[in-house]
mmCIF file of N, CA and C in Angstrom:
data_model
loop_
_atom_site.group_PDB
_atom_site.id
_atom_site.type_symbol
_atom_site.label_atom_id
_atom_site.label_comp_id
_atom_site.label_asym_id
_atom_site.label_seq_id
_atom_site.Cartn_x
_atom_site.Cartn_y
_atom_site.Cartn_z
ATOM 1 N N MET A 1 -24.174 -5.574 -16.415
ATOM 2 C CA MET A 1 -22.986 -5.690 -15.568
ATOM 3 C C MET A 1 -22.701 -4.323 -14.966
ATOM 4 N N ARG A 2 -22.518 -4.299 -13.667
ATOM 5 C CA ARG A 2 -22.150 -3.068 -12.970
ATOM 6 C C ARG A 2 -20.785 -3.269 -12.343
ATOM 7 N N LYS A 3 -19.987 -2.190 -12.318
ATOM 8 C CA LYS A 3 -18.648 -2.253 -11.735
ATOM 9 C C LYS A 3 -18.603 -1.465 -10.437
ATOM 10 N N PHE A 4 -17.792 -1.973 -9.507
ATOM 11 C CA PHE A 4 -17.602 -1.343 -8.214
ATOM 12 C C PHE A 4 -16.127 -1.434 -7.839
ATOM 13 N N VAL A 5 -15.689 -0.530 -6.971
ATOM 14 C CA VAL A 5 -14.355 -0.609 -6.385
ATOM 15 C C VAL A 5 -14.544 -0.746 -4.883
ATOM 16 N N LEU A 6 -13.833 -1.693 -4.294
ATOM 17 C CA LEU A 6 -13.909 -1.882 -2.842
ATOM 18 C C LEU A 6 -13.170 -0.731 -2.171
ATOM 19 N N ASP A 7 -13.933 0.140 -1.526
ATOM 20 C CA ASP A 7 -13.354 1.308 -0.861
ATOM 21 C C ASP A 7 -12.719 0.934 0.469
ATOM 22 N N ARG A 8 -13.497 0.189 1.281
ATOM 23 C CA ARG A 8 -12.960 -0.200 2.593
ATOM 24 C C ARG A 8 -13.789 -1.330 3.184
ATOM 25 N N ILE A 9 -13.183 -1.976 4.176
ATOM 26 C CA ILE A 9 -13.852 -3.028 4.936
ATOM 27 C C ILE A 9 -13.900 -2.568 6.380
ATOM 28 N N GLU A 10 -15.088 -2.594 6.958
ATOM 29 C CA GLU A 10 -15.288 -2.203 8.351
ATOM 30 C C GLU A 10 -16.002 -3.338 9.063
ATOM 31 N N GLU A 11 -15.277 -4.047 9.926
ATOM 32 C CA GLU A 11 -15.795 -5.214 10.628
ATOM 33 C C GLU A 11 -16.313 -6.228 9.609
ATOM 34 N N ASN A 12 -17.600 -6.508 9.579
ATOM 35 C CA ASN A 12 -18.113 -7.502 8.633
ATOM 36 C C ASN A 12 -18.856 -6.848 7.465
ATOM 37 N N LYS A 13 -18.577 -5.566 7.222
ATOM 38 C CA LYS A 13 -19.222 -4.813 6.142
ATOM 39 C C LYS A 13 -18.174 -4.346 5.132
ATOM 40 N N ALA A 14 -18.588 -4.302 3.880
ATOM 41 C CA ALA A 14 -17.737 -3.787 2.804
ATOM 42 C C ALA A 14 -18.416 -2.565 2.203
ATOM 43 N N VAL A 15 -17.650 -1.510 1.998
ATOM 44 C CA VAL A 15 -18.171 -0.305 1.363
ATOM 45 C C VAL A 15 -17.625 -0.283 -0.059
ATOM 46 N N LEU A 16 -18.550 -0.321 -1.020
ATOM 47 C CA LEU A 16 -18.187 -0.327 -2.434
ATOM 48 C C LEU A 16 -18.551 1.006 -3.055
ATOM 49 N N GLU A 17 -17.691 1.484 -3.951
ATOM 50 C CA GLU A 17 -18.000 2.693 -4.707
ATOM 51 C C GLU A 17 -18.440 2.272 -6.101
ATOM 52 N N CYS A 18 -19.619 2.726 -6.485
ATOM 53 C CA CYS A 18 -20.180 2.410 -7.794
ATOM 54 C C CYS A 18 -19.556 3.322 -8.847
ATOM 55 N N GLU A 19 -19.715 2.962 -10.111
ATOM 56 C CA GLU A 19 -19.183 3.760 -11.215
ATOM 57 C C GLU A 19 -19.709 5.194 -11.195
ATOM 58 N N ASN A 20 -20.925 5.396 -10.705
ATOM 59 C CA ASN A 20 -21.506 6.735 -10.687
ATOM 60 C C ASN A 20 -21.124 7.531 -9.443
ATOM 61 N N GLY A 21 -20.258 6.968 -8.594
ATOM 62 C CA GLY A 21 -19.772 7.670 -7.415
ATOM 63 C C GLY A 21 -20.549 7.387 -6.142
ATOM 64 N N GLU A 22 -21.679 6.725 -6.249
ATOM 65 C CA GLU A 22 -22.458 6.383 -5.061
ATOM 66 C C GLU A 22 -21.781 5.251 -4.304
ATOM 67 N N SER A 23 -22.056 5.177 -3.001
ATOM 68 C CA SER A 23 -21.507 4.112 -2.169
ATOM 69 C C SER A 23 -22.594 3.118 -1.801
ATOM 70 N N VAL A 24 -22.182 1.865 -1.680
ATOM 71 C CA VAL A 24 -23.074 0.775 -1.288
ATOM 72 C C VAL A 24 -22.376 0.012 -0.173
ATOM 73 N N THR A 25 -23.104 -0.305 0.877
ATOM 74 C CA THR A 25 -22.555 -1.092 1.982
ATOM 75 C C THR A 25 -23.208 -2.468 1.981
ATOM 76 N N LEU A 26 -22.378 -3.502 2.003
ATOM 77 C CA LEU A 26 -22.842 -4.890 1.958
ATOM 78 C C LEU A 26 -22.169 -5.717 3.035
ATOM 79 N N GLU A 27 -22.778 -6.844 3.340
ATOM 80 C CA GLU A 27 -22.122 -7.829 4.196
ATOM 81 C C GLU A 27 -20.908 -8.361 3.436
ATOM 82 N N ILE A 28 -19.790 -8.518 4.106
ATOM 83 C CA ILE A 28 -18.559 -8.992 3.456
ATOM 84 C C ILE A 28 -18.751 -10.392 2.877
ATOM 85 N N LYS A 29 -19.635 -11.182 3.467
ATOM 86 C CA LYS A 29 -19.851 -12.549 2.990
ATOM 87 C C LYS A 29 -20.512 -12.587 1.611
ATOM 88 N N ALA A 30 -21.054 -11.462 1.141
ATOM 89 C CA ALA A 30 -21.673 -11.405 -0.191
ATOM 90 C C ALA A 30 -20.634 -11.238 -1.299
ATOM 91 N N LEU A 31 -19.377 -11.038 -0.906
ATOM 92 C CA LEU A 31 -18.300 -10.779 -1.871
ATOM 93 C C LEU A 31 -17.335 -11.956 -1.953
ATOM 94 N N PRO A 32 -16.529 -11.997 -3.003
ATOM 95 C CA PRO A 32 -15.550 -13.087 -3.119
ATOM 96 C C PRO A 32 -14.559 -13.071 -1.950
ATOM 97 N N PRO A 33 -14.037 -14.223 -1.588
ATOM 98 C CA PRO A 33 -13.049 -14.270 -0.494
ATOM 99 C C PRO A 33 -11.744 -13.591 -0.903
ATOM 100 N N ASN A 34 -10.994 -13.145 0.089
ATOM 101 C CA ASN A 34 -9.645 -12.586 -0.097
ATOM 102 C C ASN A 34 -9.607 -11.308 -0.928
ATOM 103 N N ILE A 35 -10.687 -10.542 -0.931
ATOM 104 C CA ILE A 35 -10.650 -9.268 -1.644
ATOM 105 C C ILE A 35 -9.945 -8.228 -0.785
ATOM 106 N N LYS A 36 -9.420 -7.195 -1.457
ATOM 107 C CA LYS A 36 -8.677 -6.147 -0.770
ATOM 108 C C LYS A 36 -9.198 -4.793 -1.217
ATOM 109 N N GLU A 37 -8.921 -3.774 -0.398
ATOM 110 C CA GLU A 37 -9.288 -2.417 -0.771
ATOM 111 C C GLU A 37 -8.667 -2.076 -2.121
ATOM 112 N N GLY A 38 -9.454 -1.458 -2.984
ATOM 113 C CA GLY A 38 -8.982 -1.093 -4.313
ATOM 114 C C GLY A 38 -9.320 -2.111 -5.382
ATOM 115 N N ASP A 39 -9.781 -3.285 -4.992
ATOM 116 C CA ASP A 39 -10.143 -4.303 -5.980
ATOM 117 C C ASP A 39 -11.374 -3.866 -6.774
ATOM 118 N N VAL A 40 -11.380 -4.208 -8.058
ATOM 119 C CA VAL A 40 -12.526 -3.939 -8.921
ATOM 120 C C VAL A 40 -13.410 -5.182 -8.938
ATOM 121 N N LEU A 41 -14.689 -4.956 -8.660
ATOM 122 C CA LEU A 41 -15.663 -6.040 -8.641
ATOM 123 C C LEU A 41 -16.736 -5.766 -9.684
ATOM 124 N N VAL A 42 -17.236 -6.825 -10.283
ATOM 125 C CA VAL A 42 -18.369 -6.695 -11.196
ATOM 126 C C VAL A 42 -19.535 -7.480 -10.609
ATOM 127 N N PHE A 43 -20.731 -6.964 -10.850
ATOM 128 C CA PHE A 43 -21.939 -7.621 -10.390
ATOM 129 C C PHE A 43 -22.661 -8.147 -11.614
ATOM 130 N N GLU A 44 -22.717 -9.473 -11.722
ATOM 131 C CA GLU A 44 -23.358 -10.134 -12.852
ATOM 132 C C GLU A 44 -24.168 -11.311 -12.340
ATOM 133 N N GLU A 45 -25.333 -11.489 -12.907
ATOM 134 C CA GLU A 45 -26.174 -12.652 -12.608
ATOM 135 C C GLU A 45 -26.373 -12.859 -11.108
ATOM 136 N N GLY A 46 -26.526 -11.760 -10.373
ATOM 137 C CA GLY A 46 -26.821 -11.843 -8.948
ATOM 138 C C GLY A 46 -25.645 -12.089 -8.036
ATOM 139 N N SER A 47 -24.398 -12.034 -8.563
ATOM 140 C CA SER A 47 -23.209 -12.278 -7.744
ATOM 141 C C SER A 47 -22.109 -11.283 -8.078
ATOM 142 N N PHE A 48 -21.212 -11.095 -7.113
ATOM 143 C CA PHE A 48 -20.038 -10.257 -7.316
ATOM 144 C C PHE A 48 -18.846 -11.130 -7.682
ATOM 145 N N PHE A 49 -18.044 -10.645 -8.628
ATOM 146 C CA PHE A 49 -16.834 -11.343 -9.063
ATOM 147 C C PHE A 49 -15.678 -10.357 -9.097
ATOM 148 N N LEU A 50 -14.498 -10.821 -8.702
ATOM 149 C CA LEU A 50 -13.296 -10.010 -8.782
ATOM 150 C C LEU A 50 -12.840 -9.924 -10.232
ATOM 151 N N ASN A 51 -12.572 -8.709 -10.705
ATOM 152 C CA ASN A 51 -12.042 -8.507 -12.046
ATOM 153 C C ASN A 51 -10.544 -8.219 -11.884
ATOM 154 N N GLU A 52 -9.753 -9.259 -11.949
ATOM 155 C CA GLU A 52 -8.316 -9.136 -11.696
ATOM 156 C C GLU A 52 -7.632 -8.230 -12.712
ATOM 157 N N LYS A 53 -8.027 -8.328 -13.972
ATOM 158 C CA LYS A 53 -7.399 -7.518 -15.020
ATOM 159 C C LYS A 53 -7.630 -6.030 -14.760
ATOM 160 N N GLU A 54 -8.871 -5.637 -14.496
ATOM 161 C CA GLU A 54 -9.152 -4.222 -14.251
ATOM 162 C C GLU A 54 -8.547 -3.744 -12.936
ATOM 163 N N THR A 55 -8.479 -4.623 -11.957
ATOM 164 C CA THR A 55 -7.837 -4.260 -10.694
ATOM 165 C C THR A 55 -6.372 -3.935 -10.936
ATOM 166 N N GLU A 56 -5.675 -4.767 -11.689
ATOM 167 C CA GLU A 56 -4.254 -4.538 -11.967
ATOM 168 C C GLU A 56 -4.059 -3.278 -12.805
ATOM 169 N N GLU A 57 -4.918 -3.074 -13.810
ATOM 170 C CA GLU A 57 -4.825 -1.869 -14.637
ATOM 171 C C GLU A 57 -5.040 -0.610 -13.793
ATOM 172 N N ARG A 58 -5.993 -0.668 -12.880
ATOM 173 C CA ARG A 58 -6.273 0.480 -12.007
ATOM 174 C C ARG A 58 -5.085 0.770 -11.098
ATOM 175 N N LYS A 59 -4.495 -0.264 -10.520
ATOM 176 C CA LYS A 59 -3.330 -0.077 -9.658
ATOM 177 C C LYS A 59 -2.165 0.516 -10.431
ATOM 178 N N GLN A 60 -1.950 0.067 -11.668
ATOM 179 C CA GLN A 60 -0.861 0.587 -12.485
ATOM 180 C C GLN A 60 -1.103 2.058 -12.836
ATOM 181 N N LYS A 61 -2.336 2.390 -13.154
ATOM 182 C CA LYS A 61 -2.674 3.774 -13.486
ATOM 183 C C LYS A 61 -2.413 4.689 -12.288
ATOM 184 N N ILE A 62 -2.822 4.242 -11.101
ATOM 185 C CA ILE A 62 -2.591 5.029 -9.885
ATOM 186 C C ILE A 62 -1.097 5.165 -9.616
ATOM 187 N N LYS A 63 -0.344 4.080 -9.803
ATOM 188 C CA LYS A 63 1.114 4.135 -9.605
ATOM 189 C C LYS A 63 1.746 5.132 -10.564
ATOM 190 N N ASN A 64 1.326 5.095 -11.827
ATOM 191 C CA ASN A 64 1.879 6.032 -12.813
ATOM 192 C C ASN A 64 1.580 7.481 -12.448
ATOM 193 N N LEU A 65 0.365 7.744 -11.985
ATOM 194 C CA LEU A 65 0.001 9.097 -11.570
ATOM 195 C C LEU A 65 0.828 9.536 -10.362
ATOM 196 N N MET A 66 1.033 8.641 -9.418
ATOM 197 C CA MET A 66 1.851 8.961 -8.240
ATOM 198 C C MET A 66 3.303 9.234 -8.634
ATOM 199 N N ASP A 67 3.815 8.437 -9.570
ATOM 200 C CA ASP A 67 5.184 8.655 -10.037
ATOM 201 C C ASP A 67 5.320 10.038 -10.669
ATOM 202 N N LEU A 68 4.338 10.425 -11.481
ATOM 203 C CA LEU A 68 4.370 11.744 -12.115
ATOM 204 C C LEU A 68 4.279 12.854 -11.089
ATOM 205 N N LEU A 69 3.458 12.664 -10.097
ATOM 206 C CA LEU A 69 3.246 13.668 -9.079
ATOM 207 C C LEU A 69 4.491 13.903 -8.233
ATOM 208 N N PHE A 70 5.237 12.844 -7.941
ATOM 209 C CA PHE A 70 6.371 12.956 -7.032
ATOM 210 C C PHE A 70 7.729 12.863 -7.721
ATOM 211 N N GLU A 71 7.775 13.103 -9.007
ATOM 212 C CA GLU A 71 9.067 13.093 -9.709
ATOM 213 C C GLU A 71 9.873 14.313 -9.357
#
């Protein structure tokens, strides 16, 4: 299982950041529907899946860091 974060969507392409910091560009149709920038995706058994739990945890962690930074 490999994890990725959706960095951005450009036209019909998605740019994913891998755990090791490398970027991968894919056709958007290869990913689950209704994904958004910042979503955590896992690649298993030849397909990408949205990991809702890790996406929410990541968003909360970023929010907490922002709160600390701007207190």
